[in-house]
Coordinates of C-alpha atoms in Angstrom, one line a residue:
M1 CA -45.7 3.1 10.9
K2 CA -45.8 6.5 8.7
N3 CA -44.5 6.1 5.2
S4 CA -41.9 8.7 6.0
I5 CA -40.5 6.4 8.9
A6 CA -40.6 3.5 6.6
E7 CA -38.7 5.0 3.8
S8 CA -35.9 6.1 6.5
V9 CA -35.8 2.6 7.9
A10 CA -35.6 1.1 4.0
N11 CA -32.9 3.6 3.4
F12 CA -31.0 2.2 6.4
L13 CA -31.3 -1.3 5.6
K14 CA -30.4 -1.1 1.7
D15 CA -26.7 -0.7 2.6
F16 CA -26.7 -4.2 4.4
K17 CA -26.9 -7.7 3.6
P18 CA -29.5 -9.4 3.1
F19 CA -31.7 -6.4 2.4
S20 CA -29.4 -4.9 -0.2
F21 CA -30.4 -8.0 -2.1
L22 CA -34.1 -6.3 -2.6
S23 CA -35.4 -3.8 -4.4
F24 CA -36.1 -0.5 -2.7
E25 CA -39.9 -0.8 -3.0
D26 CA -39.7 -4.1 -1.5
L27 CA -37.8 -2.8 1.4
K28 CA -40.4 0.2 2.0
S29 CA -43.2 -2.4 2.1
I30 CA -41.3 -4.5 4.6
S31 CA -40.3 -1.4 6.5
K32 CA -44.0 -0.6 7.2
F33 CA -44.1 -3.5 9.7
V34 CA -40.9 -2.7 11.4
K35 CA -40.9 -1.7 15.1
V36 CA -38.1 0.5 16.7
I37 CA -36.9 -0.7 19.7
H38 CA -34.9 1.3 22.4
L39 CA -32.6 -0.5 24.8
D40 CA -30.9 1.2 27.6
K41 CA -27.5 0.2 28.6
N42 CA -27.2 -3.7 30.0
Q43 CA -31.0 -4.2 29.2
K44 CA -31.8 -7.4 27.5
L45 CA -33.6 -8.3 24.7
F46 CA -34.0 -11.9 24.8
Q47 CA -32.1 -14.6 26.9
I48 CA -31.1 -18.0 27.0
N49 CA -34.3 -20.2 27.1
D50 CA -36.8 -17.3 26.2
E51 CA -39.5 -18.1 23.8
L52 CA -38.7 -17.2 20.2
H53 CA -40.0 -13.8 19.0
N54 CA -41.8 -13.3 15.9
S55 CA -39.3 -11.1 14.7
F56 CA -35.4 -10.8 14.0
Y57 CA -33.3 -7.7 14.7
V58 CA -31.1 -5.1 12.7
V59 CA -28.8 -2.9 15.1
N60 CA -29.2 0.8 14.0
S61 CA -27.1 2.2 16.5
G62 CA -25.2 0.9 19.8
V63 CA -23.5 -2.2 20.4
I64 CA -25.3 -5.5 21.2
H65 CA -23.4 -8.3 23.2
L66 CA -24.5 -11.9 22.4
T67 CA -23.3 -14.1 25.3
V68 CA -23.5 -17.8 26.2
F69 CA -23.0 -19.8 29.4
S70 CA -19.8 -22.0 29.2
D71 CA -18.1 -23.6 32.2
A72 CA -20.6 -21.8 34.3
E73 CA -19.4 -18.5 33.3
E74 CA -21.3 -16.0 30.8
T75 CA -19.1 -15.8 27.6
L76 CA -19.0 -13.2 25.1
L77 CA -19.9 -14.6 21.6
N78 CA -20.1 -11.8 19.5
K79 CA -20.7 -8.1 19.2
C80 CA -23.3 -6.6 17.0
Y81 CA -22.8 -3.1 15.4
A82 CA -24.8 -1.0 13.1
G83 CA -26.1 -3.0 10.4
D84 CA -25.5 -6.4 11.9
V85 CA -28.6 -8.7 12.0
F86 CA -28.9 -11.4 14.9
G87 CA -31.6 -13.3 16.4
L88 CA -32.5 -15.5 13.2
R89 CA -33.4 -18.6 15.1
P90 CA -37.0 -18.0 14.7
F91 CA -36.4 -18.4 10.8
F92 CA -35.0 -21.9 11.1
A93 CA -35.7 -23.4 14.3
K94 CA -38.4 -24.1 16.9
N95 CA -36.6 -24.4 20.2
N96 CA -36.0 -21.5 22.3
Y97 CA -33.1 -19.0 22.0
Q98 CA -29.6 -20.4 22.8
M99 CA -27.9 -17.0 23.6
T100 CA -28.6 -13.8 25.6
A101 CA -28.6 -10.4 23.6
R102 CA -27.9 -7.4 25.8
A103 CA -27.2 -4.0 25.1
N104 CA -23.8 -2.9 25.8
E105 CA -24.5 0.7 25.6
E106 CA -27.7 2.5 24.8
A107 CA -28.9 1.0 21.7
I108 CA -31.8 1.2 18.8
L109 CA -32.9 -1.9 17.0
F110 CA -35.3 -2.4 14.1
A111 CA -37.5 -5.3 14.7
I112 CA -38.3 -7.2 11.3
P113 CA -41.3 -9.2 11.3
I114 CA -40.4 -12.8 9.9
E115 CA -43.8 -13.3 8.3
K116 CA -43.4 -10.0 6.5
V117 CA -39.9 -11.0 5.2
K118 CA -40.7 -14.9 4.2
P119 CA -42.6 -13.9 1.1
F120 CA -39.4 -12.1 -0.4
V121 CA -36.9 -14.8 1.0
G122 CA -39.0 -17.4 -0.9
Q123 CA -38.8 -15.2 -4.1
N124 CA -35.2 -14.2 -3.9
A125 CA -32.6 -17.0 -3.8
E126 CA -29.6 -14.5 -2.8
V127 CA -31.5 -13.5 0.2
L128 CA -32.3 -17.2 1.2
N129 CA -28.8 -18.4 0.2
F130 CA -27.3 -15.6 2.6
L131 CA -29.8 -16.6 5.3
L132 CA -29.0 -20.1 5.3
E133 CA -25.4 -20.2 4.7
S134 CA -25.1 -17.5 7.6
F135 CA -27.4 -19.7 10.1
A136 CA -25.1 -22.7 9.0
N137 CA -22.0 -20.8 10.1
N138 CA -21.5 -20.5 13.8
S139 CA -20.0 -17.2 14.7
N140 CA -18.7 -18.4 18.0
N141 CA -15.1 -16.8 18.1
P142 CA -14.6 -13.6 20.0
A143 CA -11.7 -12.8 17.6
D144 CA -13.9 -13.0 14.5
K145 CA -14.2 -9.6 13.8
D146 CA -15.8 -9.5 10.3
R147 CA -18.6 -7.0 10.1
N148 CA -21.6 -6.8 7.7
K149 CA -22.6 -10.5 8.2
L150 CA -25.5 -12.5 9.9
L151 CA -24.9 -13.6 13.4
S152 CA -25.9 -17.5 14.0
D153 CA -27.9 -18.2 17.1
S154 CA -26.9 -21.7 16.5
V155 CA -24.2 -22.0 19.3
Q156 CA -23.5 -25.6 19.9
L157 CA -22.7 -28.2 17.2
S158 CA -25.2 -30.8 19.0
E159 CA -28.1 -28.6 17.6
F160 CA -27.4 -29.5 14.1
Q161 CA -30.3 -32.3 14.8
N162 CA -32.6 -29.1 14.4
D163 CA -30.5 -27.0 12.2
F164 CA -29.1 -29.3 9.4
S165 CA -32.2 -28.8 7.1
F166 CA -30.6 -26.0 5.3
I167 CA -28.2 -28.4 3.5
Q168 CA -30.1 -31.3 3.0
S169 CA -31.3 -32.1 -0.5
L170 CA -34.9 -33.7 -1.3
T171 CA -35.8 -36.8 -2.7
Y172 CA -38.9 -36.3 -4.8
N173 CA -41.1 -37.6 -7.6
K174 CA -39.3 -36.8 -10.9
K175 CA -41.9 -38.1 -13.3
P176 CA -44.7 -36.1 -12.4
L177 CA -48.2 -36.4 -14.2
L178 CA -48.9 -33.3 -16.9
V179 CA -52.1 -32.9 -18.5
E180 CA -53.5 -30.5 -21.0
H181 CA -55.9 -27.5 -19.8
D182 CA -58.8 -28.8 -21.9
Q183 CA -58.7 -32.4 -20.5
T184 CA -61.9 -33.2 -18.6
I185 CA -61.8 -33.6 -14.8
R186 CA -63.0 -37.0 -15.2
E187 CA -60.1 -38.0 -17.4
V188 CA -57.7 -36.4 -14.8
A189 CA -59.2 -38.2 -11.8
V190 CA -58.5 -41.6 -13.6
L191 CA -55.1 -40.6 -14.4
M192 CA -54.2 -39.5 -10.9
T193 CA -56.0 -43.0 -9.6
D194 CA -54.2 -45.0 -12.0
N195 CA -50.9 -43.5 -11.1
L196 CA -51.4 -43.2 -7.4
L197 CA -50.8 -39.5 -7.4
D198 CA -52.3 -36.8 -5.4
S199 CA -51.5 -34.1 -7.8
V200 CA -51.1 -33.0 -11.6
F201 CA -49.7 -30.1 -13.5
V202 CA -51.9 -28.4 -16.2
K203 CA -50.4 -27.1 -19.2
E204 CA -51.6 -25.1 -22.4
Q205 CA -49.5 -24.6 -25.5
N206 CA -46.8 -26.2 -23.7
K207 CA -46.7 -23.9 -21.0
L208 CA -47.4 -24.5 -17.2
V209 CA -50.4 -22.7 -16.2
G210 CA -51.7 -24.3 -12.9
I211 CA -52.0 -27.2 -10.6
V212 CA -54.8 -29.4 -9.4
T213 CA -54.5 -31.6 -6.3
D214 CA -56.6 -34.0 -4.2
S215 CA -57.8 -30.9 -2.0
D216 CA -59.3 -29.3 -5.4
F217 CA -61.4 -32.5 -6.0
R218 CA -62.8 -32.4 -2.7
L219 CA -63.7 -28.6 -2.7
K220 CA -64.6 -28.0 -6.1
V221 CA -66.0 -31.2 -7.5
A222 CA -67.2 -33.2 -4.6
T223 CA -69.1 -30.3 -3.3
G224 CA -70.9 -30.1 -6.8
K225 CA -69.1 -26.4 -7.7
Q226 CA -67.8 -28.3 -10.9
A227 CA -69.2 -31.1 -13.2
I228 CA -66.8 -33.9 -13.9
Q229 CA -67.3 -33.3 -17.7
S230 CA -65.8 -29.7 -17.3
H231 CA -62.3 -28.9 -18.1
I232 CA -59.5 -29.4 -15.5
D233 CA -58.3 -25.7 -15.9
K234 CA -61.9 -24.9 -14.2
I235 CA -60.5 -26.4 -10.9
M236 CA -56.9 -25.8 -11.2
T237 CA -54.9 -23.5 -8.7
F238 CA -52.4 -20.8 -10.3
P239 CA -49.8 -19.7 -10.6
V240 CA -47.7 -22.6 -9.7
I241 CA -44.9 -22.2 -7.2
T242 CA -41.9 -23.4 -9.0
V243 CA -38.5 -24.1 -7.4
T244 CA -35.1 -25.3 -8.8
E245 CA -33.9 -28.9 -9.1
N246 CA -31.3 -28.7 -6.2
I247 CA -33.6 -27.4 -3.6
S248 CA -32.9 -28.0 0.1
L249 CA -35.2 -29.1 2.7
A250 CA -35.0 -25.6 4.5
E251 CA -35.5 -24.0 1.1
A252 CA -38.6 -26.2 0.4
Q253 CA -40.0 -25.7 3.7
L254 CA -39.7 -22.0 3.5
A255 CA -41.3 -21.9 0.2
M256 CA -44.2 -23.9 1.4
L257 CA -44.8 -21.6 4.2
S258 CA -44.4 -18.2 2.4
H259 CA -47.1 -19.2 -0.3
K260 CA -49.2 -21.4 2.0
V261 CA -48.9 -24.6 -0.4
H262 CA -48.3 -28.0 0.1
H263 CA -46.8 -28.7 -3.3
L264 CA -44.0 -27.5 -5.4
C265 CA -43.1 -27.7 -8.9
V266 CA -39.5 -28.4 -9.8
T267 CA -38.4 -26.9 -13.1
I268 CA -34.9 -26.5 -14.7
D269 CA -34.1 -23.1 -13.5
G270 CA -36.7 -22.7 -10.9
T271 CA -39.3 -20.8 -13.0
P272 CA -42.3 -21.7 -14.9
H273 CA -40.8 -21.1 -18.2
T274 CA -38.8 -24.3 -18.4
D275 CA -39.5 -27.8 -18.4
V276 CA -40.9 -29.6 -15.5
K277 CA -38.8 -31.8 -13.6
G278 CA -40.8 -33.1 -10.7
V279 CA -43.1 -32.4 -7.8
I280 CA -42.5 -32.1 -4.1
T281 CA -45.1 -32.7 -1.4
Q282 CA -45.2 -32.4 2.2
N283 CA -44.8 -35.9 2.6
D284 CA -41.3 -35.6 0.8
L285 CA -40.4 -32.8 3.4
I286 CA -41.3 -35.4 6.2
Q287 CA -39.3 -38.3 4.6
A288 CA -36.3 -36.0 4.3
Q289 CA -36.6 -35.1 8.1
A290 CA -36.3 -38.7 8.9
N291 CA -32.8 -38.8 7.1
S292 CA -31.6 -35.9 9.4
P293 CA -28.2 -36.2 11.0
G294 CA -30.2 -36.0 14.5
V295 CA -32.3 -39.0 13.4
L296 CA -29.2 -40.8 12.2
I297 CA -27.9 -40.7 15.6
K298 CA -30.8 -41.9 17.1
E299 CA -31.0 -44.8 14.6
T300 CA -27.4 -45.7 15.8
K301 CA -28.4 -45.8 19.4
K302 CA -31.3 -48.6 18.3
A303 CA -28.9 -50.3 15.8
L304 CA -28.4 -54.3 16.7
S305 CA -26.0 -55.4 13.9
A306 CA -23.3 -54.1 11.5
S307 CA -26.1 -53.9 8.6
D308 CA -28.4 -51.4 10.7
L309 CA -25.3 -49.2 11.2
K310 CA -24.3 -49.5 7.7
A311 CA -27.9 -47.9 6.4
V312 CA -26.9 -45.3 8.7
Y313 CA -23.6 -44.8 7.3
H314 CA -24.9 -44.6 3.7
S315 CA -27.6 -42.2 4.8
L316 CA -24.5 -40.1 6.0
S317 CA -22.7 -40.5 3.0
G318 CA -25.7 -39.3 0.7
I319 CA -26.3 -36.1 3.1
I320 CA -22.5 -35.2 2.9
Q321 CA -22.2 -35.7 -0.9
Q322 CA -25.4 -33.6 -1.4
A323 CA -24.6 -30.9 0.9
V324 CA -20.7 -30.3 0.0
T325 CA -21.7 -28.8 -3.4
K326 CA -23.5 -26.3 -1.6
S327 CA -21.9 -23.1 -0.3
I328 CA -22.0 -24.2 3.3
P329 CA -19.1 -23.9 5.6
L330 CA -16.9 -26.9 5.4
Q331 CA -16.1 -27.0 9.1
H332 CA -19.8 -27.5 9.7
L333 CA -19.7 -30.4 7.6
Y334 CA -16.6 -32.0 9.1
N335 CA -18.5 -31.5 12.4
V336 CA -21.6 -33.1 11.4
S337 CA -19.9 -36.0 9.8
G338 CA -17.7 -36.6 12.8
E339 CA -20.6 -36.5 15.4
V340 CA -22.4 -39.2 13.3
T341 CA -19.2 -41.3 12.7
L342 CA -18.5 -41.2 16.6
A343 CA -22.0 -42.3 17.3
I344 CA -21.7 -45.3 14.7
I345 CA -18.1 -46.3 16.3
R346 CA -19.8 -46.1 20.0
R347 CA -22.5 -48.4 19.0
A348 CA -20.1 -50.9 17.2
I349 CA -18.4 -51.1 20.4
E350 CA -21.4 -51.5 22.4
I351 CA -22.6 -54.3 20.1
S352 CA -19.2 -55.9 20.6
I353 CA -19.5 -55.7 24.5
L354 CA -23.1 -57.2 24.4
E355 CA -21.6 -60.3 22.6
L356 CA -18.4 -60.6 24.9
G357 CA -19.8 -59.4 28.1
S358 CA -19.0 -56.5 30.6
P359 CA -15.3 -55.3 30.3
P360 CA -13.1 -56.5 33.2
V361 CA -11.9 -52.8 34.0
P362 CA -12.4 -49.4 32.6
F363 CA -11.1 -48.5 29.3
A364 CA -11.3 -45.6 26.6
F365 CA -11.7 -46.1 22.8
L366 CA -10.2 -43.1 20.9
S367 CA -10.4 -42.2 17.0
I368 CA -6.9 -40.8 16.0
G369 CA -5.5 -39.1 12.9
S370 CA -7.9 -37.3 10.5
Q371 CA -11.0 -39.1 12.1
G372 CA -9.8 -37.9 15.5
R373 CA -9.6 -34.4 14.1
K374 CA -13.1 -35.0 12.5
E375 CA -11.7 -33.9 9.1
Q376 CA -13.1 -36.9 7.2
L377 CA -15.6 -36.7 4.4
L378 CA -14.2 -39.0 1.8
L379 CA -13.2 -42.8 1.5
T380 CA -13.4 -42.9 5.3
D381 CA -11.1 -45.4 7.1
H382 CA -10.8 -46.1 10.8
D383 CA -7.6 -45.2 13.0
N384 CA -8.0 -45.9 16.6
I385 CA -6.4 -47.0 19.9
L386 CA -7.6 -48.6 22.8
V387 CA -6.3 -47.7 26.5
Y388 CA -7.3 -50.0 29.6
Q389 CA -6.7 -49.3 33.3
D390 CA -3.7 -51.0 34.8
V391 CA -4.2 -54.0 36.5
D392 CA -2.3 -56.4 38.8
I393 CA 0.3 -58.5 37.1
Q394 CA -2.0 -61.7 37.6
Q395 CA -4.6 -60.3 35.7
V396 CA -2.9 -58.8 32.8
R397 CA -3.3 -62.0 30.2
D398 CA -7.1 -62.2 30.6
V399 CA -7.6 -58.3 30.7
K400 CA -5.4 -58.1 27.5
D401 CA -7.1 -61.0 25.9
Y402 CA -10.6 -59.4 26.3
F403 CA -9.6 -56.1 24.8
N404 CA -7.9 -57.7 22.2
Q405 CA -11.2 -59.5 21.3
L406 CA -13.1 -56.4 21.9
S407 CA -11.1 -54.4 19.4
K408 CA -11.1 -57.2 16.9
K409 CA -14.9 -57.5 17.1
T410 CA -15.4 -53.8 16.9
T411 CA -13.0 -53.5 14.0
E412 CA -14.9 -56.3 12.3
V413 CA -18.5 -54.4 12.7
L414 CA -16.9 -51.3 11.6
E415 CA -15.4 -52.7 8.3
K416 CA -18.8 -54.5 7.7
V417 CA -20.3 -50.9 7.9
G418 CA -18.0 -49.6 5.4
Y419 CA -15.1 -47.9 7.4
K420 CA -11.9 -49.5 5.6
H421 CA -9.2 -50.5 7.9
C422 CA -6.0 -48.3 7.8
E423 CA -3.4 -49.8 5.5
F424 CA -0.6 -49.0 8.0
G425 CA -2.2 -50.9 10.8
H426 CA -3.1 -47.8 13.2
Y427 CA -6.0 -49.4 14.6
A428 CA -6.8 -51.0 18.0
N429 CA -7.1 -54.5 16.6
N430 CA -3.3 -54.3 16.2
Q431 CA -2.0 -55.2 19.6
K432 CA 0.7 -52.6 19.4
W433 CA -2.3 -50.1 19.8
C434 CA -4.3 -51.8 22.3
K435 CA -2.6 -51.5 25.8
S436 CA -2.6 -50.5 29.2
L437 CA -2.2 -46.6 30.5
T438 CA 1.1 -47.0 31.9
E439 CA 2.0 -48.6 28.5
W440 CA 0.7 -45.9 26.5
V441 CA 2.1 -43.1 28.9
K442 CA 5.5 -44.9 28.3
Q443 CA 4.9 -44.8 24.4
Y444 CA 4.0 -41.1 24.3
E445 CA 7.1 -40.2 26.6
N446 CA 9.1 -42.3 24.1
W447 CA 8.1 -40.3 21.0
I448 CA 8.4 -37.1 22.9
N449 CA 11.8 -37.6 24.7
T450 CA 13.5 -39.6 22.1
P451 CA 12.2 -38.4 18.6
G452 CA 13.4 -40.3 15.5
E453 CA 13.0 -41.4 11.9
F454 CA 9.2 -41.8 12.4
T455 CA 8.5 -39.1 14.7
N456 CA 6.3 -37.0 12.2
E457 CA 4.5 -40.0 11.3
H458 CA 3.7 -41.2 14.7
C459 CA 2.7 -37.5 15.7
S460 CA 0.4 -37.0 12.7
I461 CA -1.7 -40.0 13.6
F462 CA -1.3 -40.6 17.4
F463 CA -1.5 -36.8 18.7
D464 CA -4.8 -36.3 17.3
Y465 CA -7.5 -38.0 18.8
E466 CA -10.9 -37.7 19.9
F467 CA -12.5 -39.7 22.7
V468 CA -15.3 -42.2 21.6
F469 CA -16.2 -44.6 24.4
G470 CA -15.3 -45.6 27.8
D471 CA -13.8 -43.7 30.8
Q472 CA -12.6 -40.2 29.9
N473 CA -10.3 -40.1 32.6
L474 CA -7.8 -42.6 30.7
E475 CA -7.9 -39.9 27.6
T476 CA -7.1 -36.9 29.9
A477 CA -4.1 -38.9 31.6
I478 CA -2.8 -39.2 28.1
T479 CA -3.3 -35.4 27.3
E480 CA -1.8 -34.5 30.5
T481 CA 1.5 -36.8 29.7
I482 CA 1.8 -35.0 26.4
F483 CA 1.7 -31.3 27.8
K484 CA 3.3 -32.0 31.0
T485 CA 6.5 -33.6 29.6
K486 CA 9.2 -31.2 29.9
S487 CA 12.0 -32.0 27.6
K488 CA 9.8 -31.3 24.6
V489 CA 12.4 -29.1 22.7
L490 CA 14.0 -31.6 20.6
F491 CA 10.7 -33.3 19.9
L492 CA 9.3 -29.9 18.7
D493 CA 12.5 -29.1 16.7
Y494 CA 12.1 -32.4 14.9
L495 CA 8.3 -31.5 14.0
G496 CA 9.3 -28.2 13.1
N497 CA 12.1 -29.2 10.7
D498 CA 9.7 -31.8 9.3
A499 CA 7.2 -29.1 8.6
L500 CA 9.7 -27.0 6.7
K501 CA 10.9 -29.9 4.6
K502 CA 7.3 -30.5 3.1
P503 CA 7.2 -30.4 -0.7
A504 CA 6.7 -26.9 -2.0
P505 CA 3.3 -26.4 -3.8
L506 CA 4.5 -23.8 -6.1
S507 CA 7.7 -23.7 -8.3
F508 CA 10.0 -20.9 -8.4
F509 CA 8.1 -19.3 -11.4
K510 CA 4.8 -19.5 -9.2
K511 CA 3.5 -22.6 -11.3
F512 CA 1.9 -25.6 -9.6
N513 CA 4.3 -28.2 -8.5
E514 CA 2.4 -31.0 -10.6
E515 CA 3.1 -34.9 -10.4
E516 CA 5.9 -35.8 -12.9
S517 CA 5.3 -39.4 -13.2
G518 CA 2.8 -42.1 -12.4
P519 CA -0.8 -42.6 -12.7
N520 CA -1.6 -39.0 -11.7
V521 CA 1.3 -37.2 -13.8
G522 CA 0.2 -33.9 -14.6
K523 CA -2.0 -33.1 -11.3
F524 CA -1.4 -31.3 -8.3
N525 CA -1.4 -33.2 -5.0
V526 CA -3.2 -31.1 -2.8
K527 CA -3.0 -33.1 0.3
E528 CA 0.8 -33.7 0.1
K529 CA 1.8 -30.4 -1.0
A530 CA -0.2 -28.1 1.0
I531 CA -3.0 -29.6 3.5
N532 CA -0.4 -31.9 5.2
Q533 CA 1.6 -28.8 5.9
L534 CA -1.3 -26.9 7.4
V535 CA -2.0 -29.7 9.5
D536 CA 1.2 -30.5 10.7
I537 CA 2.1 -26.8 11.6
A538 CA -1.3 -26.2 13.4
R539 CA -0.7 -29.3 15.7
L540 CA 3.0 -28.2 16.3
L541 CA 2.2 -24.8 17.3
S542 CA -1.0 -26.2 19.5
I543 CA 1.4 -28.2 21.4
Q544 CA 3.8 -25.3 21.7
H545 CA 1.1 -23.2 22.9
G546 CA -0.6 -25.7 25.3
L547 CA -3.9 -25.9 23.6
K548 CA -5.4 -28.9 25.2
G549 CA -8.8 -30.6 23.7
I550 CA -8.4 -28.8 20.3
N551 CA -7.9 -31.3 17.8
N552 CA -9.3 -29.6 14.7
T553 CA -6.9 -27.8 12.2
Y554 CA -9.3 -25.0 11.6
S555 CA -10.4 -24.8 15.3
R556 CA -6.4 -24.8 16.2
Y557 CA -5.5 -21.9 13.8
K558 CA -8.5 -20.0 15.3
E559 CA -7.4 -20.5 18.8
L560 CA -3.9 -19.7 18.0
A561 CA -5.2 -16.5 16.5
I562 CA -6.3 -15.4 20.1
K563 CA -3.2 -17.0 21.8
D564 CA -0.4 -15.1 19.7
T565 CA -2.2 -11.9 18.7
N566 CA 1.0 -10.8 16.6
N567 CA 0.6 -13.4 14.1
A568 CA -3.5 -13.4 14.5
E569 CA -4.2 -12.4 10.6
I570 CA -1.8 -15.1 9.4
Y571 CA -3.6 -17.9 11.7
L572 CA -6.9 -16.8 10.6
E573 CA -6.0 -16.6 7.0
A574 CA -4.5 -20.2 7.6
A575 CA -7.8 -21.4 9.0
D576 CA -9.8 -20.1 6.0
T577 CA -7.3 -21.7 3.7
F578 CA -7.3 -25.3 5.4
L579 CA -11.1 -25.1 4.4
L580 CA -10.7 -23.8 0.8
L581 CA -8.3 -26.7 0.0
S582 CA -10.2 -29.1 1.8
R583 CA -13.3 -27.9 -0.3
Y584 CA -11.4 -28.4 -3.4
R585 CA -10.2 -32.0 -2.6
T586 CA -13.6 -33.0 -1.3
L587 CA -15.2 -31.8 -4.6
E588 CA -12.5 -33.8 -6.5
G589 CA -12.9 -36.9 -4.5
L590 CA -16.8 -36.8 -5.1
K591 CA -16.5 -36.2 -8.7
N592 CA -13.9 -39.1 -9.2
D593 CA -15.1 -41.3 -6.5
N594 CA -11.6 -41.3 -4.8
S595 CA -9.6 -39.5 -2.0
G596 CA -9.5 -36.4 -4.0
E597 CA -5.9 -35.9 -3.1
F598 CA -4.8 -35.2 -6.8
I599 CA -6.4 -32.3 -8.6
D600 CA -6.4 -31.8 -12.3
I601 CA -5.4 -27.9 -12.5
E602 CA -6.4 -27.6 -16.1
K603 CA -10.2 -28.2 -15.3
L604 CA -10.2 -25.6 -13.0
S605 CA -11.8 -22.4 -14.1
K606 CA -9.4 -19.4 -14.3
V607 CA -10.9 -17.9 -11.1
D608 CA -10.4 -21.0 -9.2
K609 CA -7.1 -21.5 -10.3
E610 CA -6.0 -18.2 -9.0
K611 CA -7.9 -18.6 -5.7
L612 CA -6.1 -21.9 -5.3
K613 CA -2.7 -20.4 -6.2
E614 CA -3.1 -17.3 -3.9
S615 CA -4.3 -19.4 -0.8
L616 CA -1.1 -21.3 -0.9
H617 CA 1.2 -18.0 0.0
I618 CA 0.0 -18.4 3.5
L619 CA 2.3 -21.4 3.8
K620 CA 5.5 -19.3 3.5
D621 CA 4.2 -17.1 6.4
L622 CA 3.5 -19.9 8.4
E623 CA 6.9 -21.5 7.8
E624 CA 8.5 -18.0 9.1
I625 CA 6.5 -18.5 12.4
V626 CA 7.8 -21.9 12.6
K627 CA 11.5 -20.5 11.9
D628 CA 11.1 -17.8 14.5
T629 CA 9.5 -19.8 17.2
F630 CA 11.9 -22.7 17.1
Q631 CA 15.0 -20.8 16.0
L632 CA 15.0 -23.2 13.0
T633 CA 16.2 -23.0 9.2
Q634 CA 15.5 -25.2 6.6
F635 CA 18.9 -26.7 6.8
S636 CA 18.7 -27.6 10.3

């Protein structure tokens, strides 16, 4: 490509992220290798299951539609306009494309060679973080109209087995061997042998100047090119590739690929100018991959005991604790945690069945409450119910006895794994919540038709559920009961009034309503005074709009934005607010090893205080929607 064209491409790219993070000179050097692609209307660039290209793409002009197949129909996933970047899968995954890219009108694209970009990605944290965070965030909502962002090719959550490495932290040797540049090769070889290490960092006047690995000994000493009496700096490799202490698996992989090295030096700030804190090897990457969520799910399927599942549970906890501190979309973490948790519960049931024998009739085991919404990251308990198929009266006792035993054994396994039992008894081991389909249908109809004092409490637990194991038709029957029951007016009024009566998060003077007494005096209860109301209103409006099978609060608001376009902006803001508040709670919980409900406002930065306070204003807008929808007042 001629320099004039390269400069023209660079001039275009510089206005869009992540290219805006690079210098213009760097952009020009990349642009020399960019290819210009012309697509006619309806022409495909790639389609589902095509092999990955060696480039990703930027739209110069025109519109590109990204589509997937859902329920045997082609579904529009997103639209890409000028400046949008798509086709990132080759950066982070090896499996084929998971979507189709087609020109909706005549379009011109820039094909950016991945190999030419990787060196700049490895050297520029802003570019790398932008790519990683964007790849983590599935842009799968047609109503999502944010422009100037990268579009993920990761369409289905089930693919996190391949794509979770962007948030996985690494375990590595934090006591690397350091030697002086004038030590002999023989001395260093003895030190490496004694310490069972395959690398050593070389310093001169307390400055990091190089690295020596087993490979250097083979190529430069064993071949006779250097004598063992020579100084170690004669065979060292330099400069040393340095990274920060909190580097993720994907970041480390990219750094090694970009620089064609097998060792990374960990320093305090990621530069050679601060103290060496460790060394990362390719073996560390392999070990980290063995602890990916996809591998954890495979491990649950092979587990034979509670102790096997407990090891998976601890690995998951470690992954989540490391990941939540990164700027990764919390919804992705919720989904990943939820999927692994479901796999653990599923295997706990299977282990119990192996001990008891085959169930006498079909049944369904459902997770309920926050676990059913896949919104648990901290201090997880287990809330669940069991539904079994109706039987003749002669069989009732034996069948009920079997499922009571199954529930009890499953609960025992889960508690040995680390999932605490619900203090309110909302689990299948409680005979109240282990019963036949007919009994469950009557229970739900009773809650809906004759709401009373505990309506909202039951609704917040039993109306959010996720199928875990068994016959899904039984779960479907319960869902149909909830949405087919005609006399829901009084039920929804009860729920609406309860949502309006939640404690206000802010005072009249716009100050946080902090606890006035008790062990958490002076702290802000983010769950009781903000998150609960977001959850309850999302559930209420989802039932009102007939949103079946959508149990997650974030997803409910996203779907409501499509259903109720008049209030779309409010719902989208509510979805973001839910994730923001949940992140504050999660970080607080990790810091204090508790549920994270009570936030010490005084310990937040000024920016975080304002961000938190500003986010709470959406609750008033949601309350107005509830009042208008159900003709309620706060005095109803």
